[in-house]
Amino acid sequence: VYVAWADGVLTTSERARIHERLGRTEWLNEDARSLLQEWLDPSAPPSPSSLQALRGRILSLGPEAAGETRRSLVALGIDLARAGGSRDGPWQDAAALEALNELEAALGVVGHEAARDLLSESAAVGEVSAAAPGGPSVAALREYLDRPHGELRREVLELLGDPRFRFPHDLDAGTYRRRVVEALHVLAARGWGALAHPTAHGGGGDPVRAIAVFETLAFGDHSLLVKYGVQFGLFGGSIAQLGSERHHARYLPAVGHLELPGCYAMTETAHGSNVRELETEARYDPGADAFVIRTPHPRARKDFIGGAAEDARLATVFAQLEVDGERHGVHAFLVPLRDDSGAPLPGVHLEDCGLKEGLNGVDNGRIAFDDVRVPRENLLDRFGRVDEEGRYSSPIPSPGRRFFTMLATLVAGRISVAAASVSAAKTGLTIAVRHAVARRQFGPAGGPEVPLLHYLAHQRLLLPRLATTCALHFAVRDLATLYGETAGHRTDPARTVEVEARAAALKAWGSEHCVATLQACREACGGQGYLAANRFGRLMADTDVFTTFEGANAVLLQLVAKALLSEYREEMGDLKLWDVVRYVADRAQTRIAELNPVVTRRTDEEHLRDPDFQAAAFRYREERLVSSAARRLKSLIDDGADSFEAMNVCQDHLLALGRAHAERLTVEAFHGAAAHAPDVALSETLRSLSDLHALSRLEADRGWFLEAGYFEAPKARAVRAVVNGLCGEVSESALALVDAFGIPDDVLEAPVATGSAE
Amino acid sequence: VYVAWADGVLTTSERARIHERLGRTEWLNEDARSLLQEWLDPSAPPSPSSLQALRGRILSLGPEAAGETRRSLVALGIDLARAGGSRDGPWQDAAALEALNELEAALGVVGHEAARDLLSESAAVGEVSAAAPGGPSVAALREYLDRPHGELRREVLELLGDPRFRFPHDLDAGTYRRRVVEALHVLAARGWGALAHPTAHGGGGDPVRAIAVFETLAFGDHSLLVKYGVQFGLFGGSIAQLGSERHHARYLPAVGHLELPGCYAMTETAHGSNVRELETEARYDPGADAFVIRTPHPRARKDFIGGAAEDARLATVFAQLEVDGERHGVHAFLVPLRDDSGAPLPGVHLEDCGLKEGLNGVDNGRIAFDDVRVPRENLLDRFGRVDEEGRYSSPIPSPGRRFFTMLATLVAGRISVAAASVSAAKTGLTIAVRHAVARRQFGPAGGPEVPLLHYLAHQRLLLPRLATTCALHFAVRDLATLYGETAGHRTDPARTVEVEARAAALKAWGSEHCVATLQACREACGGQGYLAANRFGRLMADTDVFTTFEGANAVLLQLVAKALLSEYREEMGDLKLWDVVRYVADRAQTRIAELNPVVTRRTDEEHLRDPDFQAAAFRYREERLVSSAARRLKSLIDDGADSFEAMNVCQDHLLALGRAHAERLTVEAFHGAAAHAPDVALSETLRSLSDLHALSRLEADRGWFLEAGYFEAPKARAVRAVVNGLCGEVSESALALVDAFGIPDDVLEAPVATGSAE
């Protein structure tokens, strides 16, 4: 009776079933029968107190109600009767017992749970432990993740724990900016400003170390991160890569030590992605042997330039070079902005961009030039120079190719943003996973609440993203190494294009992943995640622009697609697309392997977790997207379409291709990292994560694989089942994994994750 | 030659092809031949100036190079030669012409584009216009969208344009909060605080009007929005819905006029989603005829309570009622927090939650009670009372059902959050669409740059989200109307459960859509979108918590799934799940219609755009997810699983079911709205949008439809093609559509969208 009423109202059908049972229950006497009828009268439900009293009697059985009793309500009822003094009774009769059991079924309850609920007992629910037996060693995993430059990374992390590197959430923008600059000086004093600059002028000559510092700084404050990137990477990098020896000698030491704060003035209000059409003018005046820098109209001003609003003394300004009436395309010029007191120089108009969504410790500004003259040597002239007689020359005759060569200075920046995206995702996941292990909510009937990470939905929200973060970690690390091998050397041009394409792909996929992961982690922390102290607010606002700066993701993914369509041939305009598309389209007919029905149908876990199957699936998708894009473009152009419109008609296809490339790189990098792990336990942990990564990405795009016939339906279902299983598997080691990211508590800060929450 | 070099380096294969052509070109004399060889020497590329000079000669043809000339490079070359004085020449020979044409092809260029590029001519690229001929009337569309209560909405919008309702981005939290309270007083003075309160006590008696005000306020500042919701919806609503007549009389007039600021203290630090297990205690003390409110331990304090940090004088506190040693579950009590001077009352410990990701104009706080006594009449006793003799009674004997009935007060809040999500998405889309029409970047060779909205990728980023926003608009509006019909009346309990399930579904789907849409819109506005002035920063930070408060989305979607599995039977515990699952699983075998191969294969646009096909697809998915979930649960429980674990194993399945339900409701609501539009032009516009909505959602989940066999591959491809076509179609009217959302410039504010950008 308690169960019938306690669980809600007694429905008509339930009453009918009970009445029917009662009618057939011969061993009940009339009194008992009418008492029960009374209890079950829908128009006069029992009072809450009488229900409570009933529950009290049940509970008073206490510990005696253990063991057997839990089996069902019927057993519980008999115990109850016995406790009431009735040693013997009709329920000892087998028919009566069966009738009671039927009654229990009629109430539509699962007996053992109902009994347990009454007795407030708990079901055995798995706990999530920090150190699962046989799980990975945090130290070994961390050491592997930290390669190369593990020591440098630890030095940076140690510094980030310093109070000078922590910026309260309620700082006003002015104070915030000032404190960021102070911290930037500390980094410069450690020699980390010149890591990538040539050794001949006091630099470290190692761009990969600079990327490692940037990646690690991304665990801390992102305004500092961006100021570091602007001053040493973009401003310093433009001088190092676009300037000559004499520029290096004159400027780099001061830049690296932050004695000469500068900025990188490329973007204009009206031209962000389409940099080739920048409108700032740099006309050579032979009489004065100087360039005249001019902003032709307000929307041609430099905009969103980090450092321009307050700090920068000197700017690398990208402008259209004009010599003797001839235009030679975009070139970079060093243009002084402020005098030593910080006052703007004549003809330089500076403006503050004002408050932003995030990164408010960075002084973004606007610059307009009113016929500002700079001496001839201020042209960064590695790829184009004007001699004493006012003649322009360049080692690269094509203006288009020259332009793209100059843009290659952005590659290190893109790799750095990809690396920082991975770090930010790690911060979010560390907070969310620790919260998911500590926080309990709901649970089985009568049992204690269970940790959030026990729930499949919560695992699915966090763990595939954890796996993808690790995969991107290795993909970006591989790319940085490759970049280090090619940067500054005259290598195979195709290799250079490949590095550029990879950087574009991983910057786009990394930043997109970062934004989505932080959002998921914030939601996974519920209201706690919404408190500023727990980091997500600022972290999300700061990283949001990662999808936009250093190349908008949609533009970068198309760049990747074009590089793939041209098979990493050197940079080319759309004009040659026709040639390439024809070539790829012709070859495509024979290139794509026939689908193997045995493979499309195999659903066993061993097959799905085989790296060869996974790699083949991602390669197949990429190759098929390349060849089908080529065929579509060819047929559009054959039908008379303009190449611009042909590209536009296929734009979603090209973006899908760019993403497919990024994912293929990432899957391969993780396979490699798991295979080369220094010990078996580590390799196994990484294999589980790598499988979760690859299969969850296949699951996410199962529509494509089904449509292409690469999967049949049972295979898609099997992938989902294995992803669910892997989520459970990885949940056991999730805490160890985020610990291995190695973010110290005083850098992580978030009270909800560091146990310092009140 | 210019084209060969200008486009980049001359590749070896290109040189080889040119050389081969030259070798076969008999009409060239030796001089010309060697000159060409010189120009084509890879080791000595032409100087930039000589290339420029070549271009100059070509351009000097000027306007003569019109018409015919544009056809190809060959024609251009001939014109060039003629201009150079050579009236006659070997090129008049047909064979020579053919050879030149072959040469052009060998260079791999599309002649007419290369010629146009040289001449800086533009291709004809479609422009996006504000008022496409034959497009929808903004006024008619707006009037339709504004129904019902269009006049009330306009009044709210007019007020929002008032400077008192605009809050600069750099306000400190203290000033921000103060100004929000001042604005809240203005709303109360307009009578909008009491719209939903009973007419007997000065209220408007119309909850749907209150939702309309909330929905419209969401175009403005969200801190004000949340304060409005907390004071009048949650605090006032709890008194109206959980209290008796005497509570209404005593409190509601002062609440509605904001003379009595209050708060809604449900959530505790350790219990957010699992409200039933709240730990705050309310023990009845018969001697004092009072309740003793107590926080048993620090994590049982009330947390994240809007209004608690500064403003609230009185709180609706949810606590476990204990009378005479018996626990009766969660009940609501009115507990005074502060005296008239604002000082905390004895035993009440108040704390500020501090800075949050967003909504910093709301004073969220924490409350702990140290044996605070409130008189017996402070129990809001509609669903449970304690009489003079200290006896507890309730019209609902089951504690579980009583609890869920009290929670039903949250339904209006959930509908309101869904409505506000739609408004916030509209704000983001208005900004992003206007920017996409005004902003130009890139374009065809030699042509002007084209608007962002011309690009397929940009259309795909914004327009399906625009369509979904409109669909949700109608779905939420329908639900509010239905709620108005059922609220406060003793209607069919199944109807009540249905409204609750719909509210949960649309709150979850609406808030998720809002977060994703604002992110997409921010990215679509690039760096401009990152400026605080352009609204996204605060809008994203403020709405992020929509996915969490008033019920975390994952919890709500499971509530929807359970309601569907139980076919809207009244609220029940998991204990009865067994009964329901068995019923649904048994019936499911016969319920799902056989797939019709003609339908699964049809790919024509007429079929795909048929509302009957669309509705059937969404219904099919939902029904199949219900029946398969029931079968899985039944088999898990038959195999001995605990019902809690069975639900957890299927949790991703249940979330998918909840989402499928939300989408089905939304698709049906949009179909209805399009069908009932007052005129044909409007109906056609809405039909296009509705098709884009339905088909883009089918495309997004094509993996499911392919896996289920409901689509075959050609159909999935056809859906994608129609979505692309609809994007182009809708791009023509996108500007009119966002104008019809009716957000005045002084409410929209964003300079990038209102034309006030510098």
GROMACS .gro file of C-alpha atoms in nm, chain A residues 294-410:
model
  117
  294ARG     CA    1   4.934   5.743  -4.652
  295THR     CA    2   4.587   5.627  -4.549
  296PRO     CA    3   4.374   5.716  -4.853
  297HIS     CA    4   4.036   5.708  -4.673
  298PRO     CA    5   3.906   5.632  -4.324
  299ARG     CA    6   3.819   5.268  -4.389
  300ALA     CA    7   4.178   5.208  -4.505
  301ARG     CA    8   4.312   5.284  -4.156
  302LYS     CA    9   4.494   5.004  -3.976
  303ASP     CA   10   4.251   4.847  -3.734
  304PHE     CA   11   4.257   4.606  -3.439
  305ILE     CA   12   4.635   4.640  -3.414
  306GLY     CA   13   4.760   4.497  -3.085
  307GLY     CA   14   4.991   4.747  -2.917
  308ALA     CA   15   4.880   5.044  -3.125
  309ALA     CA   16   4.653   5.204  -2.865
  310GLU     CA   17   4.919   5.262  -2.599
  311ASP     CA   18   5.253   5.089  -2.614
  312ALA     CA   19   5.398   5.062  -2.964
  313ARG     CA   20   5.678   5.298  -3.064
  314LEU     CA   21   5.741   5.142  -3.404
  315ALA     CA   22   5.510   4.957  -3.643
  316THR     CA   23   5.559   4.710  -3.923
  317VAL     CA   24   5.313   4.860  -4.169
  318PHE     CA   25   5.190   4.668  -4.472
  319ALA     CA   26   5.120   4.900  -4.764
  320GLN     CA   27   5.099   4.907  -5.144
  321LEU     CA   28   5.440   5.006  -5.271
  322GLU     CA   29   5.447   5.254  -5.557
  323VAL     CA   30   5.774   5.347  -5.725
  324ASP     CA   31   5.787   5.588  -6.015
  325GLY     CA   32   5.418   5.546  -6.083
  326GLU     CA   33   5.436   5.167  -6.080
  327ARG     CA   34   5.261   4.957  -5.820
  328HIS     CA   35   5.448   4.655  -5.687
  329GLY     CA   36   5.200   4.517  -5.439
  330VAL     CA   37   5.200   4.490  -5.061
  331HIS     CA   38   5.534   4.545  -4.882
  332ALA     CA   39   5.626   4.596  -4.518
  333PHE     CA   40   5.770   4.922  -4.382
  334LEU     CA   41   5.897   5.019  -4.040
  335VAL     CA   42   5.707   5.332  -3.940
  336PRO     CA   43   5.771   5.509  -3.606
  337LEU     CA   44   5.444   5.583  -3.425
  338ARG     CA   45   5.539   5.752  -3.099
  339ASP     CA   46   5.829   5.948  -2.955
  340ASP     CA   47   6.009   5.842  -2.639
  341SER     CA   48   5.750   6.012  -2.423
  342GLY     CA   49   5.477   5.807  -2.589
  343ALA     CA   50   5.326   6.100  -2.781
  344PRO     CA   51   5.211   6.028  -3.139
  345LEU     CA   52   5.451   6.151  -3.406
  346PRO     CA   53   5.336   6.408  -3.663
  347GLY     CA   54   5.095   6.268  -3.919
  348VAL     CA   55   5.024   5.955  -3.714
  349HIS     CA   56   4.666   5.935  -3.587
  350LEU     CA   57   4.612   5.680  -3.315
  351GLU     CA   58   4.288   5.561  -3.162
  352ASP     CA   59   4.188   5.301  -2.906
  353CYS     CA   60   3.957   5.020  -3.025
  354GLY     CA   61   3.791   5.030  -2.685
  355LEU     CA   62   3.648   4.747  -2.483
  356LYS     CA   63   3.640   4.405  -2.644
  357GLU     CA   64   3.464   4.078  -2.569
  358GLY     CA   65   3.792   3.957  -2.418
  359LEU     CA   66   4.169   4.021  -2.419
  360ASN     CA   67   4.115   4.357  -2.253
  361GLY     CA   68   4.472   4.357  -2.126
  362VAL     CA   69   4.577   4.410  -2.489
  363ASP     CA   70   4.577   4.768  -2.621
  364ASN     CA   71   4.427   4.719  -2.965
  365GLY     CA   72   4.419   5.037  -3.166
  366ARG     CA   73   4.368   5.205  -3.502
  367ILE     CA   74   4.630   5.392  -3.702
  368ALA     CA   75   4.588   5.638  -3.986
  369PHE     CA   76   4.883   5.792  -4.169
  370ASP     CA   77   4.875   6.141  -4.306
  371ASP     CA   78   5.169   6.146  -4.555
  372VAL     CA   79   5.418   6.015  -4.302
  373ARG     CA   80   5.772   6.001  -4.444
  374VAL     CA   81   6.012   5.720  -4.358
  375PRO     CA   82   6.364   5.678  -4.499
  376ARG     CA   83   6.425   5.433  -4.781
  377GLU     CA   84   6.598   5.184  -4.553
  378ASN     CA   85   6.277   5.140  -4.355
  379LEU     CA   86   6.144   4.912  -4.627
  380LEU     CA   87   6.183   4.554  -4.500
  381ASP     CA   88   6.350   4.455  -4.823
  382ARG     CA   89   6.425   4.086  -4.825
  383PHE     CA   90   6.171   4.022  -5.100
  384GLY     CA   91   6.167   4.362  -5.271
  385ARG     CA   92   6.400   4.658  -5.256
  386VAL     CA   93   6.441   5.007  -5.392
  387ASP     CA   94   6.800   5.104  -5.470
  388GLU     CA   95   6.974   5.438  -5.442
  389GLU     CA   96   6.861   5.530  -5.790
  390GLY     CA   97   6.501   5.464  -5.704
  391ARG     CA   98   6.476   5.140  -5.899
  392TYR     CA   99   6.263   4.861  -5.764
  393SER     CA  100   6.388   4.503  -5.780
  394SER     CA  101   6.285   4.172  -5.630
  395PRO     CA  102   6.414   3.816  -5.625
  396ILE     CA  103   6.052   3.717  -5.692
  397PRO     CA  104   5.923   3.880  -6.008
  398SER     CA  105   5.559   3.780  -5.971
  399PRO     CA  106   5.373   4.022  -5.743
  400GLY     CA  107   5.137   3.741  -5.647
  401ARG     CA  108   5.405   3.501  -5.546
  402ARG     CA  109   5.599   3.775  -5.370
  403PHE     CA  110   5.288   3.859  -5.170
  404PHE     CA  111   5.230   3.500  -5.061
  405THR     CA  112   5.596   3.463  -4.967
  406MET     CA  113   5.570   3.763  -4.738
  407LEU     CA  114   5.252   3.621  -4.584
  408ALA     CA  115   5.443   3.306  -4.496
  409THR     CA  116   5.566   3.502  -4.194
  410LEU     CA  117   5.223   3.422  -4.051
   0.00000   0.00000   0.00000
